[in-house]
């Protein structure tokens, strides 16, 4: 069993760290929020003193941080992970961040003889708790092979997407599909309302027709057809509109830097920006239907 340092014990990180404890690993956690570290300790983990100590004392480091800014600080700072970890330490960053930062950090790690993967996730807090996350992994074959057993303790589907940064590339492409498709499904329900077509009828037909997609059949934005979707609980998140906007902006940054044409991705980012600015940042992203209905 391995000595693991886990940095970033938020909504996702804490349940992921707890699954590593359950798998028998020695997990030392670090977060600016002492209560989260307390919860890890209550469940058999330990508290790490700081990033430097966590890096020096661990065979594996997992990070689950809000954005590229925190990832840069924690990995590349003067007392950060890259400066402090022993050669051969395995680094797993599961935060959702920009591809450029992921590749820069992986290069710095490689130059120090460290093995690194970017391994962002899909599956939300429920998936983190149940240990059923999907990991999209970027890194060398060697780094992937070493990371896989640890990822399997936290997830169900582990896909090697290619070299460094490709996990993040897969994540932002997937979430661009999701953002666009949620708006498309919501627009269809709003139009159906105007046309006098019952929402359940549209669901029954489209869920078995060519309009079928995850945003419709798993996360339906109107209450009723899919009882587990956030629409049935006043669009409580789930996956917040602010997080969707973050991912759509990452996709747009990547599209600009690679000159990829993503006109619907750009529109989706602009629509979610207006939704977030309307005071709904913390609402589930499927609540976009209410915003569209009010236009
Ligand atoms: P969160 O804000 O709940 O957790 C982030 C944690 O990092 C916080 O507890 C914060 O205190 C801690 N932190 C920030 N800077 C730190 C530092 N310098 N040192 C130590 N701790 C620090 O966010 P989350 O929902 O857990 O998401 C984490 C990442 O996972 C994000 O990149 C997000 O986009 C991604 N993600 C989230 C979901 C979801 O449904 N919540 C789903 C998929 C991916």
JSON list of C-alpha atoms in Angstrom, two decimals, residues 5-209:
[
{"chain": "A", "resi": 5, "resn": "UNK", "atom": "CA", "xyz": [-0.44, 13.01, -0.34]},
{"chain": "A", "resi": 6, "resn": "UNK", "atom": "CA", "xyz": [-3.84, 14.43, -1.36]},
{"chain": "A", "resi": 7, "resn": "UNK", "atom": "CA", "xyz": [-4.07, 18.20, -1.94]},
{"chain": "A", "resi": 8, "resn": "UNK", "atom": "CA", "xyz": [-7.50, 19.81, -2.42]},
{"chain": "A", "resi": 9, "resn": "UNK", "atom": "CA", "xyz": [-10.16, 18.13, -0.26]},
{"chain": "A", "resi": 10, "resn": "UNK", "atom": "CA", "xyz": [-13.21, 19.93, -1.69]},
{"chain": "A", "resi": 11, "resn": "UNK", "atom": "CA", "xyz": [-16.53, 18.54, -2.94]},
{"chain": "A", "resi": 12, "resn": "UNK", "atom": "CA", "xyz": [-14.71, 16.10, -5.21]},
{"chain": "A", "resi": 13, "resn": "UNK", "atom": "CA", "xyz": [-11.33, 15.69, -3.53]},
{"chain": "A", "resi": 14, "resn": "UNK", "atom": "CA", "xyz": [-12.54, 14.60, -0.09]},
{"chain": "A", "resi": 15, "resn": "UNK", "atom": "CA", "xyz": [-14.66, 11.64, -1.27]},
{"chain": "A", "resi": 16, "resn": "UNK", "atom": "CA", "xyz": [-11.88, 10.64, -3.69]},
{"chain": "A", "resi": 17, "resn": "UNK", "atom": "CA", "xyz": [-9.33, 10.70, -0.85]},
{"chain": "A", "resi": 18, "resn": "UNK", "atom": "CA", "xyz": [-11.70, 8.65, 1.33]},
{"chain": "A", "resi": 19, "resn": "UNK", "atom": "CA", "xyz": [-11.88, 5.98, -1.38]},
{"chain": "A", "resi": 20, "resn": "UNK", "atom": "CA", "xyz": [-8.08, 5.77, -1.39]},
{"chain": "A", "resi": 21, "resn": "UNK", "atom": "CA", "xyz": [-8.21, 5.28, 2.41]},
{"chain": "A", "resi": 22, "resn": "UNK", "atom": "CA", "xyz": [-10.83, 2.53, 1.92]},
{"chain": "A", "resi": 23, "resn": "UNK", "atom": "CA", "xyz": [-8.50, 0.84, -0.58]},
{"chain": "A", "resi": 24, "resn": "UNK", "atom": "CA", "xyz": [-5.93, 0.58, 2.23]},
{"chain": "A", "resi": 25, "resn": "UNK", "atom": "CA", "xyz": [-3.56, 3.45, 1.36]},
{"chain": "A", "resi": 26, "resn": "UNK", "atom": "CA", "xyz": [-1.98, 5.82, 3.88]},
{"chain": "A", "resi": 27, "resn": "UNK", "atom": "CA", "xyz": [-3.46, 9.16, 2.86]},
{"chain": "A", "resi": 28, "resn": "UNK", "atom": "CA", "xyz": [-2.25, 12.53, 4.19]},
{"chain": "A", "resi": 29, "resn": "UNK", "atom": "CA", "xyz": [-4.50, 15.40, 3.13]},
{"chain": "A", "resi": 30, "resn": "UNK", "atom": "CA", "xyz": [-4.06, 19.14, 2.77]},
{"chain": "A", "resi": 31, "resn": "UNK", "atom": "CA", "xyz": [-6.65, 21.86, 2.24]},
{"chain": "A", "resi": 32, "resn": "UNK", "atom": "CA", "xyz": [-7.07, 25.51, 3.24]},
{"chain": "A", "resi": 33, "resn": "UNK", "atom": "CA", "xyz": [-10.35, 24.41, 4.82]},
{"chain": "A", "resi": 34, "resn": "UNK", "atom": "CA", "xyz": [-9.47, 22.72, 8.13]},
{"chain": "A", "resi": 35, "resn": "UNK", "atom": "CA", "xyz": [-12.91, 21.07, 8.40]},
{"chain": "A", "resi": 36, "resn": "UNK", "atom": "CA", "xyz": [-12.24, 18.98, 5.28]},
{"chain": "A", "resi": 37, "resn": "UNK", "atom": "CA", "xyz": [-8.91, 17.80, 6.66]},
{"chain": "A", "resi": 38, "resn": "UNK", "atom": "CA", "xyz": [-10.73, 16.94, 9.90]},
{"chain": "A", "resi": 39, "resn": "UNK", "atom": "CA", "xyz": [-13.19, 14.75, 8.00]},
{"chain": "A", "resi": 40, "resn": "UNK", "atom": "CA", "xyz": [-10.32, 12.89, 6.33]},
{"chain": "A", "resi": 41, "resn": "UNK", "atom": "CA", "xyz": [-8.68, 12.32, 9.73]},
{"chain": "A", "resi": 42, "resn": "UNK", "atom": "CA", "xyz": [-11.94, 11.04, 11.25]},
{"chain": "A", "resi": 43, "resn": "UNK", "atom": "CA", "xyz": [-12.07, 8.41, 8.51]},
{"chain": "A", "resi": 44, "resn": "UNK", "atom": "CA", "xyz": [-8.57, 7.00, 8.86]},
{"chain": "A", "resi": 45, "resn": "UNK", "atom": "CA", "xyz": [-6.47, 9.55, 6.95]},
{"chain": "A", "resi": 46, "resn": "UNK", "atom": "CA", "xyz": [-3.96, 12.06, 8.32]},
{"chain": "A", "resi": 47, "resn": "UNK", "atom": "CA", "xyz": [-3.20, 15.78, 7.98]},
{"chain": "A", "resi": 48, "resn": "UNK", "atom": "CA", "xyz": [-0.20, 16.95, 5.93]},
{"chain": "A", "resi": 49, "resn": "UNK", "atom": "CA", "xyz": [1.68, 19.95, 7.34]},
{"chain": "A", "resi": 50, "resn": "UNK", "atom": "CA", "xyz": [2.20, 21.74, 4.01]},
{"chain": "A", "resi": 51, "resn": "UNK", "atom": "CA", "xyz": [2.79, 21.10, 0.32]},
{"chain": "A", "resi": 52, "resn": "UNK", "atom": "CA", "xyz": [6.55, 20.65, 0.75]},
{"chain": "A", "resi": 53, "resn": "UNK", "atom": "CA", "xyz": [6.16, 18.04, 3.50]},
{"chain": "A", "resi": 54, "resn": "UNK", "atom": "CA", "xyz": [3.38, 16.24, 1.64]},
{"chain": "A", "resi": 55, "resn": "UNK", "atom": "CA", "xyz": [5.58, 16.06, -1.48]},
{"chain": "A", "resi": 56, "resn": "UNK", "atom": "CA", "xyz": [8.71, 14.92, 0.39]},
{"chain": "A", "resi": 57, "resn": "UNK", "atom": "CA", "xyz": [6.88, 12.22, 2.35]},
{"chain": "A", "resi": 58, "resn": "UNK", "atom": "CA", "xyz": [4.73, 10.65, -0.39]},
{"chain": "A", "resi": 59, "resn": "UNK", "atom": "CA", "xyz": [5.18, 8.08, -3.14]},
{"chain": "A", "resi": 60, "resn": "UNK", "atom": "CA", "xyz": [2.10, 9.42, -4.89]},
{"chain": "A", "resi": 61, "resn": "UNK", "atom": "CA", "xyz": [0.59, 12.91, -4.91]},
{"chain": "A", "resi": 62, "resn": "UNK", "atom": "CA", "xyz": [-3.00, 13.53, -6.03]},
{"chain": "A", "resi": 63, "resn": "UNK", "atom": "CA", "xyz": [-4.30, 17.09, -6.54]},
{"chain": "A", "resi": 64, "resn": "UNK", "atom": "CA", "xyz": [-7.94, 18.15, -6.96]},
{"chain": "A", "resi": 65, "resn": "UNK", "atom": "CA", "xyz": [-7.84, 21.95, -7.15]},
{"chain": "A", "resi": 66, "resn": "UNK", "atom": "CA", "xyz": [-10.22, 24.59, -8.57]},
{"chain": "A", "resi": 67, "resn": "UNK", "atom": "CA", "xyz": [-8.26, 25.87, -11.59]},
{"chain": "A", "resi": 68, "resn": "UNK", "atom": "CA", "xyz": [-4.94, 26.21, -13.43]},
{"chain": "A", "resi": 69, "resn": "UNK", "atom": "CA", "xyz": [-3.89, 29.08, -11.15]},
{"chain": "A", "resi": 70, "resn": "UNK", "atom": "CA", "xyz": [-3.88, 26.91, -8.00]},
{"chain": "A", "resi": 71, "resn": "UNK", "atom": "CA", "xyz": [-2.30, 24.01, -9.90]},
{"chain": "A", "resi": 72, "resn": "UNK", "atom": "CA", "xyz": [0.61, 26.25, -10.97]},
{"chain": "A", "resi": 73, "resn": "UNK", "atom": "CA", "xyz": [1.09, 27.52, -7.40]},
{"chain": "A", "resi": 74, "resn": "UNK", "atom": "CA", "xyz": [1.00, 24.09, -5.79]},
{"chain": "A", "resi": 75, "resn": "UNK", "atom": "CA", "xyz": [3.21, 22.35, -8.38]},
{"chain": "A", "resi": 76, "resn": "UNK", "atom": "CA", "xyz": [5.60, 25.08, -9.55]},
{"chain": "A", "resi": 77, "resn": "UNK", "atom": "CA", "xyz": [5.94, 27.35, -6.46]},
{"chain": "A", "resi": 78, "resn": "UNK", "atom": "CA", "xyz": [9.35, 27.56, -4.72]},
{"chain": "A", "resi": 79, "resn": "UNK", "atom": "CA", "xyz": [8.25, 25.08, -2.02]},
{"chain": "A", "resi": 80, "resn": "UNK", "atom": "CA", "xyz": [5.90, 23.27, -4.41]},
{"chain": "A", "resi": 81, "resn": "UNK", "atom": "CA", "xyz": [5.52, 19.66, -5.44]},
{"chain": "A", "resi": 82, "resn": "UNK", "atom": "CA", "xyz": [8.00, 19.68, -8.33]},
{"chain": "A", "resi": 83, "resn": "UNK", "atom": "CA", "xyz": [10.72, 21.32, -6.22]},
{"chain": "A", "resi": 84, "resn": "UNK", "atom": "CA", "xyz": [10.13, 19.02, -3.23]},
{"chain": "A", "resi": 85, "resn": "UNK", "atom": "CA", "xyz": [9.16, 15.52, -4.44]},
{"chain": "A", "resi": 86, "resn": "UNK", "atom": "CA", "xyz": [11.72, 12.70, -4.61]},
{"chain": "A", "resi": 87, "resn": "UNK", "atom": "CA", "xyz": [12.64, 11.41, -8.10]},
{"chain": "A", "resi": 88, "resn": "UNK", "atom": "CA", "xyz": [10.23, 8.67, -9.15]},
{"chain": "A", "resi": 89, "resn": "UNK", "atom": "CA", "xyz": [7.27, 10.15, -7.26]},
{"chain": "A", "resi": 90, "resn": "UNK", "atom": "CA", "xyz": [4.01, 9.74, -9.18]},
{"chain": "A", "resi": 91, "resn": "UNK", "atom": "CA", "xyz": [1.95, 12.93, -9.63]},
{"chain": "A", "resi": 92, "resn": "UNK", "atom": "CA", "xyz": [-1.76, 12.79, -10.53]},
{"chain": "A", "resi": 93, "resn": "UNK", "atom": "CA", "xyz": [-3.60, 16.05, -11.19]},
{"chain": "A", "resi": 94, "resn": "UNK", "atom": "CA", "xyz": [-7.35, 15.46, -11.40]},
{"chain": "A", "resi": 95, "resn": "UNK", "atom": "CA", "xyz": [-8.37, 19.15, -11.47]},
{"chain": "A", "resi": 96, "resn": "UNK", "atom": "CA", "xyz": [-10.04, 20.45, -14.63]},
{"chain": "A", "resi": 97, "resn": "UNK", "atom": "CA", "xyz": [-7.59, 23.02, -16.02]},
{"chain": "A", "resi": 98, "resn": "UNK", "atom": "CA", "xyz": [-6.30, 24.44, -19.31]},
{"chain": "A", "resi": 99, "resn": "UNK", "atom": "CA", "xyz": [-4.26, 22.16, -21.56]},
{"chain": "A", "resi": 100, "resn": "UNK", "atom": "CA", "xyz": [-1.33, 24.59, -21.68]},
{"chain": "A", "resi": 101, "resn": "UNK", "atom": "CA", "xyz": [-0.84, 24.63, -17.89]},
{"chain": "A", "resi": 102, "resn": "UNK", "atom": "CA", "xyz": [-1.21, 20.83, -17.75]},
{"chain": "A", "resi": 103, "resn": "UNK", "atom": "CA", "xyz": [1.56, 20.41, -20.36]},
{"chain": "A", "resi": 104, "resn": "UNK", "atom": "CA", "xyz": [3.83, 23.00, -18.71]},
{"chain": "A", "resi": 105, "resn": "UNK", "atom": "CA", "xyz": [3.56, 21.36, -15.28]},
{"chain": "A", "resi": 106, "resn": "UNK", "atom": "CA", "xyz": [4.08, 17.87, -16.78]},
{"chain": "A", "resi": 107, "resn": "UNK", "atom": "CA", "xyz": [7.24, 19.09, -18.54]},
{"chain": "A", "resi": 108, "resn": "UNK", "atom": "CA", "xyz": [8.62, 20.61, -15.30]},
{"chain": "A", "resi": 109, "resn": "UNK", "atom": "CA", "xyz": [7.85, 17.33, -13.50]},
{"chain": "A", "resi": 110, "resn": "UNK", "atom": "CA", "xyz": [9.52, 15.24, -16.19]},
{"chain": "A", "resi": 111, "resn": "UNK", "atom": "CA", "xyz": [12.64, 17.45, -16.07]},
{"chain": "A", "resi": 112, "resn": "UNK", "atom": "CA", "xyz": [12.91, 16.60, -12.34]},
{"chain": "A", "resi": 113, "resn": "UNK", "atom": "CA", "xyz": [12.56, 12.83, -12.91]},
{"chain": "A", "resi": 114, "resn": "UNK", "atom": "CA", "xyz": [8.94, 12.72, -11.69]},
{"chain": "A", "resi": 115, "resn": "UNK", "atom": "CA", "xyz": [6.14, 10.78, -13.40]},
{"chain": "A", "resi": 116, "resn": "UNK", "atom": "CA", "xyz": [3.01, 12.80, -14.04]},
{"chain": "A", "resi": 117, "resn": "UNK", "atom": "CA", "xyz": [-0.49, 12.32, -15.46]},
{"chain": "A", "resi": 118, "resn": "UNK", "atom": "CA", "xyz": [-3.30, 14.81, -15.94]},
{"chain": "A", "resi": 119, "resn": "UNK", "atom": "CA", "xyz": [-6.43, 12.85, -15.00]},
{"chain": "A", "resi": 120, "resn": "UNK", "atom": "CA", "xyz": [-9.54, 15.05, -14.97]},
{"chain": "A", "resi": 121, "resn": "UNK", "atom": "CA", "xyz": [-12.82, 13.36, -14.14]},
{"chain": "A", "resi": 122, "resn": "UNK", "atom": "CA", "xyz": [-16.40, 13.11, -15.19]},
{"chain": "A", "resi": 123, "resn": "UNK", "atom": "CA", "xyz": [-19.17, 11.83, -12.93]},
{"chain": "A", "resi": 124, "resn": "UNK", "atom": "CA", "xyz": [-19.63, 14.62, -10.37]},
{"chain": "A", "resi": 125, "resn": "UNK", "atom": "CA", "xyz": [-19.80, 14.43, -6.59]},
{"chain": "A", "resi": 126, "resn": "UNK", "atom": "CA", "xyz": [-22.02, 11.31, -6.74]},
{"chain": "A", "resi": 127, "resn": "UNK", "atom": "CA", "xyz": [-19.41, 9.51, -8.85]},
{"chain": "A", "resi": 128, "resn": "UNK", "atom": "CA", "xyz": [-16.63, 10.65, -6.51]},
{"chain": "A", "resi": 129, "resn": "UNK", "atom": "CA", "xyz": [-18.52, 9.26, -3.49]},
{"chain": "A", "resi": 130, "resn": "UNK", "atom": "CA", "xyz": [-19.43, 5.98, -5.18]},
{"chain": "A", "resi": 131, "resn": "UNK", "atom": "CA", "xyz": [-15.97, 5.50, -6.67]},
{"chain": "A", "resi": 132, "resn": "UNK", "atom": "CA", "xyz": [-17.44, 5.35, -10.18]},
{"chain": "A", "resi": 133, "resn": "UNK", "atom": "CA", "xyz": [-15.72, 8.34, -11.79]},
{"chain": "A", "resi": 134, "resn": "UNK", "atom": "CA", "xyz": [-14.47, 8.31, -15.36]},
{"chain": "A", "resi": 135, "resn": "UNK", "atom": "CA", "xyz": [-10.81, 9.37, -15.60]},
{"chain": "A", "resi": 136, "resn": "UNK", "atom": "CA", "xyz": [-9.45, 10.83, -18.85]},
{"chain": "A", "resi": 137, "resn": "UNK", "atom": "CA", "xyz": [-5.72, 10.42, -18.58]},
{"chain": "A", "resi": 138, "resn": "UNK", "atom": "CA", "xyz": [-2.83, 12.19, -20.34]},
{"chain": "A", "resi": 139, "resn": "UNK", "atom": "CA", "xyz": [0.78, 11.11, -19.89]},
{"chain": "A", "resi": 140, "resn": "UNK", "atom": "CA", "xyz": [3.40, 8.55, -20.89]},
{"chain": "A", "resi": 141, "resn": "UNK", "atom": "CA", "xyz": [2.61, 4.81, -21.02]},
{"chain": "A", "resi": 142, "resn": "UNK", "atom": "CA", "xyz": [4.81, 4.35, -17.93]},
{"chain": "A", "resi": 143, "resn": "UNK", "atom": "CA", "xyz": [3.06, 7.09, -15.94]},
{"chain": "A", "resi": 144, "resn": "UNK", "atom": "CA", "xyz": [-0.36, 5.76, -16.97]},
{"chain": "A", "resi": 145, "resn": "UNK", "atom": "CA", "xyz": [0.53, 2.21, -15.93]},
{"chain": "A", "resi": 146, "resn": "UNK", "atom": "CA", "xyz": [1.66, 3.40, -12.49]},
{"chain": "A", "resi": 147, "resn": "UNK", "atom": "CA", "xyz": [-1.34, 5.67, -12.01]},
{"chain": "A", "resi": 148, "resn": "UNK", "atom": "CA", "xyz": [-4.00, 3.16, -13.11]},
{"chain": "A", "resi": 149, "resn": "UNK", "atom": "CA", "xyz": [-4.37, 1.14, -9.87]},
{"chain": "A", "resi": 150, "resn": "UNK", "atom": "CA", "xyz": [-4.80, 4.36, -7.85]},
{"chain": "A", "resi": 151, "resn": "UNK", "atom": "CA", "xyz": [-7.35, 5.71, -10.32]},
{"chain": "A", "resi": 152, "resn": "UNK", "atom": "CA", "xyz": [-9.21, 2.39, -10.15]},
{"chain": "A", "resi": 153, "resn": "UNK", "atom": "CA", "xyz": [-9.65, 2.91, -6.40]},
{"chain": "A", "resi": 154, "resn": "UNK", "atom": "CA", "xyz": [-11.54, 6.14, -7.19]},
{"chain": "A", "resi": 155, "resn": "UNK", "atom": "CA", "xyz": [-13.22, 5.40, -10.51]},
{"chain": "A", "resi": 156, "resn": "UNK", "atom": "CA", "xyz": [-14.72, 2.80, -12.79]},
{"chain": "A", "resi": 157, "resn": "UNK", "atom": "CA", "xyz": [-13.68, 3.85, -16.29]},
{"chain": "A", "resi": 158, "resn": "UNK", "atom": "CA", "xyz": [-10.04, 4.78, -16.86]},
{"chain": "A", "resi": 159, "resn": "UNK", "atom": "CA", "xyz": [-9.08, 5.87, -20.39]},
{"chain": "A", "resi": 160, "resn": "UNK", "atom": "CA", "xyz": [-5.56, 6.69, -21.58]},
{"chain": "A", "resi": 161, "resn": "UNK", "atom": "CA", "xyz": [-6.17, 9.62, -23.95]},
{"chain": "A", "resi": 162, "resn": "UNK", "atom": "CA", "xyz": [-2.55, 10.09, -25.08]},
{"chain": "A", "resi": 163, "resn": "UNK", "atom": "CA", "xyz": [0.40, 12.25, -24.00]},
{"chain": "A", "resi": 164, "resn": "UNK", "atom": "CA", "xyz": [0.54, 15.02, -21.39]},
{"chain": "A", "resi": 165, "resn": "UNK", "atom": "CA", "xyz": [-2.46, 17.37, -21.53]},
{"chain": "A", "resi": 166, "resn": "UNK", "atom": "CA", "xyz": [-4.65, 14.99, -23.53]},
{"chain": "A", "resi": 167, "resn": "UNK", "atom": "CA", "xyz": [-6.77, 14.15, -20.48]},
{"chain": "A", "resi": 168, "resn": "UNK", "atom": "CA", "xyz": [-7.62, 17.85, -20.19]},
{"chain": "A", "resi": 169, "resn": "UNK", "atom": "CA", "xyz": [-8.21, 18.03, -23.95]},
{"chain": "A", "resi": 170, "resn": "UNK", "atom": "CA", "xyz": [-10.73, 15.16, -23.70]},
{"chain": "A", "resi": 171, "resn": "UNK", "atom": "CA", "xyz": [-12.44, 16.77, -20.70]},
{"chain": "A", "resi": 172, "resn": "UNK", "atom": "CA", "xyz": [-12.99, 20.17, -22.33]},
{"chain": "A", "resi": 173, "resn": "UNK", "atom": "CA", "xyz": [-14.13, 18.62, -25.63]},
{"chain": "A", "resi": 174, "resn": "UNK", "atom": "CA", "xyz": [-16.61, 16.42, -23.76]},
{"chain": "A", "resi": 175, "resn": "UNK", "atom": "CA", "xyz": [-17.96, 19.30, -21.70]},
{"chain": "A", "resi": 176, "resn": "UNK", "atom": "CA", "xyz": [-18.30, 21.50, -24.78]},
{"chain": "A", "resi": 177, "resn": "UNK", "atom": "CA", "xyz": [-20.58, 18.77, -26.21]},
{"chain": "A", "resi": 178, "resn": "UNK", "atom": "CA", "xyz": [-22.49, 18.73, -22.91]},
{"chain": "A", "resi": 179, "resn": "UNK", "atom": "CA", "xyz": [-22.95, 22.52, -22.70]},
{"chain": "A", "resi": 180, "resn": "UNK", "atom": "CA", "xyz": [-24.13, 22.77, -26.30]},
{"chain": "A", "resi": 181, "resn": "UNK", "atom": "CA", "xyz": [-26.43, 19.75, -26.02]},
{"chain": "A", "resi": 182, "resn": "UNK", "atom": "CA", "xyz": [-28.04, 21.00, -22.79]},
{"chain": "A", "resi": 183, "resn": "UNK", "atom": "CA", "xyz": [-28.91, 24.29, -24.51]},
{"chain": "A", "resi": 184, "resn": "UNK", "atom": "CA", "xyz": [-30.21, 22.38, -27.57]},
{"chain": "A", "resi": 185, "resn": "UNK", "atom": "CA", "xyz": [-32.45, 20.13, -25.46]},
{"chain": "A", "resi": 186, "resn": "UNK", "atom": "CA", "xyz": [-33.69, 23.10, -23.41]},
{"chain": "A", "resi": 187, "resn": "UNK", "atom": "CA", "xyz": [-34.51, 25.11, -26.55]},
{"chain": "A", "resi": 188, "resn": "UNK", "atom": "CA", "xyz": [-36.51, 22.15, -27.88]},
{"chain": "A", "resi": 189, "resn": "UNK", "atom": "CA", "xyz": [-38.60, 21.92, -24.68]},
{"chain": "A", "resi": 190, "resn": "UNK", "atom": "CA", "xyz": [-39.22, 25.69, -24.71]},
{"chain": "A", "resi": 191, "resn": "UNK", "atom": "CA", "xyz": [-40.33, 25.54, -28.35]},
{"chain": "A", "resi": 192, "resn": "UNK", "atom": "CA", "xyz": [-42.54, 22.51, -27.60]},
{"chain": "A", "resi": 193, "resn": "UNK", "atom": "CA", "xyz": [-44.26, 24.50, -24.82]},
{"chain": "A", "resi": 194, "resn": "UNK", "atom": "CA", "xyz": [-45.01, 27.33, -27.25]},
{"chain": "A", "resi": 195, "resn": "UNK", "atom": "CA", "xyz": [-46.37, 24.83, -29.78]},
{"chain": "A", "resi": 196, "resn": "UNK", "atom": "CA", "xyz": [-48.65, 23.14, -27.25]},
{"chain": "A", "resi": 197, "resn": "UNK", "atom": "CA", "xyz": [-46.68, 19.89, -27.26]},
{"chain": "A", "resi": 198, "resn": "UNK", "atom": "CA", "xyz": [-46.57, 18.17, -23.86]},
{"chain": "A", "resi": 199, "resn": "UNK", "atom": "CA", "xyz": [-43.03, 17.85, -22.37]},
{"chain": "A", "resi": 200, "resn": "UNK", "atom": "CA", "xyz": [-43.52, 14.16, -21.51]},
{"chain": "A", "resi": 201, "resn": "UNK", "atom": "CA", "xyz": [-44.64, 13.45, -25.09]},
{"chain": "A", "resi": 202, "resn": "UNK", "atom": "CA", "xyz": [-41.57, 15.19, -26.53]},
{"chain": "A", "resi": 203, "resn": "UNK", "atom": "CA", "xyz": [-39.41, 13.17, -24.13]},
{"chain": "A", "resi": 204, "resn": "UNK", "atom": "CA", "xyz": [-41.09, 9.86, -25.07]},
{"chain": "A", "resi": 205, "resn": "UNK", "atom": "CA", "xyz": [-40.53, 10.58, -28.76]},
{"chain": "A", "resi": 206, "resn": "UNK", "atom": "CA", "xyz": [-37.07, 12.21, -28.77]},
{"chain": "A", "resi": 207, "resn": "UNK", "atom": "CA", "xyz": [-35.56, 9.77, -26.25]},
{"chain": "A", "resi": 208, "resn": "UNK", "atom": "CA", "xyz": [-36.25, 7.05, -28.86]},
{"chain": "A", "resi": 209, "resn": "UNK", "atom": "CA", "xyz": [-35.42, 9.21, -31.90]}
]
